[in-house]
């Protein structure tokens, strides 16, 4: 389970979160990178928190406006909360992800 707590708030990452993000925004995975951090990161925060609530079967009691306020109240874009969340998200996407062994792939293709 890929869960982080920032400012006393649980955020979940992983495949379930990505499904929430893609379904909620209507974007495709390859389209995410085309958005700027200032546009994408609040969406990622929202859907990460939404997924955490759903996993815990909690009633959703926040909106995207609340996420924007949370960012603003905690240093804004580039503040410590923003930076910590971005690190947590990036680690969830790239840290401890299995690396494909090229030798095994070549052998399997033969």
mmCIF file of C-alpha atoms in Angstrom:
data_model
loop_
_atom_site.group_PDB
_atom_site.id
_atom_site.type_symbol
_atom_site.label_atom_id
_atom_site.label_comp_id
_atom_site.label_asym_id
_atom_site.label_seq_id
_atom_site.Cartn_x
_atom_site.Cartn_y
_atom_site.Cartn_z
ATOM 1 C CA UNK A 1 0.000 0.000 0.000
ATOM 2 C CA UNK A 2 1.360 3.370 -0.961
ATOM 3 C CA UNK A 3 0.023 5.797 1.631
ATOM 4 C CA UNK A 4 1.448 9.109 2.845
ATOM 5 C CA UNK A 5 0.289 11.431 5.587
ATOM 6 C CA UNK A 6 0.954 15.126 5.080
ATOM 7 C CA UNK A 7 -0.471 17.820 7.342
ATOM 8 C CA UNK A 8 -2.405 15.089 9.147
ATOM 9 C CA UNK A 9 -4.168 14.113 5.910
ATOM 10 C CA UNK A 10 -3.896 10.671 4.332
ATOM 11 C CA UNK A 11 -3.114 10.483 0.638
ATOM 12 C CA UNK A 12 -3.088 7.183 -1.274
ATOM 13 C CA UNK A 13 -1.161 6.461 -4.431
ATOM 14 C CA UNK A 14 -0.863 3.405 -6.654
ATOM 15 C CA UNK A 15 -3.030 1.846 -9.334
ATOM 16 C CA UNK A 16 -6.351 2.545 -7.598
ATOM 17 C CA UNK A 17 -5.474 6.207 -7.247
ATOM 18 C CA UNK A 18 -4.457 6.400 -10.917
ATOM 19 C CA UNK A 19 -7.820 4.942 -11.896
ATOM 20 C CA UNK A 20 -9.589 7.581 -9.789
ATOM 21 C CA UNK A 21 -7.481 10.330 -11.380
ATOM 22 C CA UNK A 22 -8.003 9.160 -14.958
ATOM 23 C CA UNK A 23 -11.716 8.425 -14.538
ATOM 24 C CA UNK A 24 -12.327 11.656 -12.649
ATOM 25 C CA UNK A 25 -10.498 13.913 -15.074
ATOM 26 C CA UNK A 26 -11.320 12.058 -18.281
ATOM 27 C CA UNK A 27 -7.634 12.201 -19.194
ATOM 28 C CA UNK A 28 -5.546 9.365 -20.579
ATOM 29 C CA UNK A 29 -2.318 8.400 -18.841
ATOM 30 C CA UNK A 30 -0.189 9.813 -21.651
ATOM 31 C CA UNK A 31 -2.051 13.144 -21.411
ATOM 32 C CA UNK A 32 -1.099 13.773 -17.779
ATOM 33 C CA UNK A 33 2.418 14.873 -18.671
ATOM 34 C CA UNK A 34 1.099 17.543 -21.021
ATOM 35 C CA UNK A 35 -0.375 19.524 -18.119
ATOM 36 C CA UNK A 36 1.718 21.911 -16.056
ATOM 37 C CA UNK A 37 2.362 21.117 -12.394
ATOM 38 C CA UNK A 38 0.244 24.098 -11.378
ATOM 39 C CA UNK A 39 -2.758 22.580 -13.178
ATOM 40 C CA UNK A 40 -2.111 18.881 -12.549
ATOM 41 C CA UNK A 41 -0.813 18.747 -8.974
ATOM 42 C CA UNK A 42 -4.034 19.985 -7.297
ATOM 43 C CA UNK A 43 -5.958 17.330 -9.265
ATOM 44 C CA UNK A 44 -3.490 14.681 -8.132
ATOM 45 C CA UNK A 45 -3.904 15.838 -4.523
ATOM 46 C CA UNK A 46 -7.680 15.760 -4.799
ATOM 47 C CA UNK A 47 -7.919 12.288 -6.315
ATOM 48 C CA UNK A 48 -5.241 10.904 -4.013
ATOM 49 C CA UNK A 49 -7.187 12.106 -0.996
ATOM 50 C CA UNK A 50 -10.488 10.947 -2.534
ATOM 51 C CA UNK A 51 -9.071 7.470 -3.039
ATOM 52 C CA UNK A 52 -7.825 7.394 0.566
ATOM 53 C CA UNK A 53 -11.346 8.269 1.781
ATOM 54 C CA UNK A 54 -12.939 5.610 -0.411
ATOM 55 C CA UNK A 55 -10.505 2.967 0.828
ATOM 56 C CA UNK A 56 -11.461 3.798 4.403
ATOM 57 C CA UNK A 57 -15.182 3.945 3.510
ATOM 58 C CA UNK A 58 -15.378 7.544 4.753
ATOM 59 C CA UNK A 59 -17.949 10.066 3.627
ATOM 60 C CA UNK A 60 -16.369 12.525 1.187
ATOM 61 C CA UNK A 61 -16.472 15.868 2.991
ATOM 62 C CA UNK A 62 -14.157 17.980 0.822
ATOM 63 C CA UNK A 63 -14.103 19.479 -2.651
ATOM 64 C CA UNK A 64 -11.497 20.623 -5.120
ATOM 65 C CA UNK A 65 -11.959 24.090 -3.620
ATOM 66 C CA UNK A 66 -10.813 22.687 -0.265
ATOM 67 C CA UNK A 67 -7.677 21.273 -1.897
ATOM 68 C CA UNK A 68 -6.929 24.648 -3.483
ATOM 69 C CA UNK A 69 -7.394 26.322 -0.085
ATOM 70 C CA UNK A 70 -5.147 23.715 1.537
ATOM 71 C CA UNK A 71 -2.405 24.552 -0.955
ATOM 72 C CA UNK A 72 -2.857 28.299 -0.487
ATOM 73 C CA UNK A 73 -2.881 28.042 3.313
ATOM 74 C CA UNK A 74 0.310 25.974 3.338
ATOM 75 C CA UNK A 75 2.748 28.004 1.309
ATOM 76 C CA UNK A 76 1.030 27.980 -2.079
ATOM 77 C CA UNK A 77 2.648 26.611 -5.193
ATOM 78 C CA UNK A 78 6.251 25.877 -4.321
ATOM 79 C CA UNK A 79 5.619 25.849 -0.568
ATOM 80 C CA UNK A 80 6.714 23.036 1.743
ATOM 81 C CA UNK A 81 3.402 21.142 1.499
ATOM 82 C CA UNK A 82 3.469 21.376 -2.311
ATOM 83 C CA UNK A 83 7.084 20.206 -2.378
ATOM 84 C CA UNK A 84 6.500 17.334 0.099
ATOM 85 C CA UNK A 85 3.447 16.131 -1.797
ATOM 86 C CA UNK A 86 5.253 16.252 -5.118
ATOM 87 C CA UNK A 87 8.098 14.163 -3.694
ATOM 88 C CA UNK A 88 5.612 11.648 -2.261
ATOM 89 C CA UNK A 89 3.826 11.394 -5.605
ATOM 90 C CA UNK A 90 7.045 11.029 -7.599
ATOM 91 C CA UNK A 91 8.335 8.355 -5.222
ATOM 92 C CA UNK A 92 5.062 6.475 -5.587
ATOM 93 C CA UNK A 93 5.519 6.442 -9.350
ATOM 94 C CA UNK A 94 9.213 5.593 -9.542
ATOM 95 C CA UNK A 95 10.657 4.335 -6.242
ATOM 96 C CA UNK A 96 10.860 0.571 -5.759
ATOM 97 C CA UNK A 97 9.257 -0.090 -9.136
ATOM 98 C CA UNK A 98 10.693 -3.272 -10.663
ATOM 99 C CA UNK A 99 13.202 -2.578 -13.400
ATOM 100 C CA UNK A 100 12.915 -4.678 -16.513
ATOM 101 C CA UNK A 101 15.942 -6.911 -17.005
ATOM 102 C CA UNK A 102 16.937 -6.430 -20.668
ATOM 103 C CA UNK A 103 18.735 -9.790 -20.776
ATOM 104 C CA UNK A 104 15.559 -11.617 -19.714
ATOM 105 C CA UNK A 105 13.481 -9.712 -22.237
ATOM 106 C CA UNK A 106 15.868 -10.555 -25.078
ATOM 107 C CA UNK A 107 15.903 -14.210 -24.038
ATOM 108 C CA UNK A 108 12.121 -14.327 -23.888
ATOM 109 C CA UNK A 109 11.831 -12.801 -27.348
ATOM 110 C CA UNK A 110 14.044 -15.517 -28.910
#
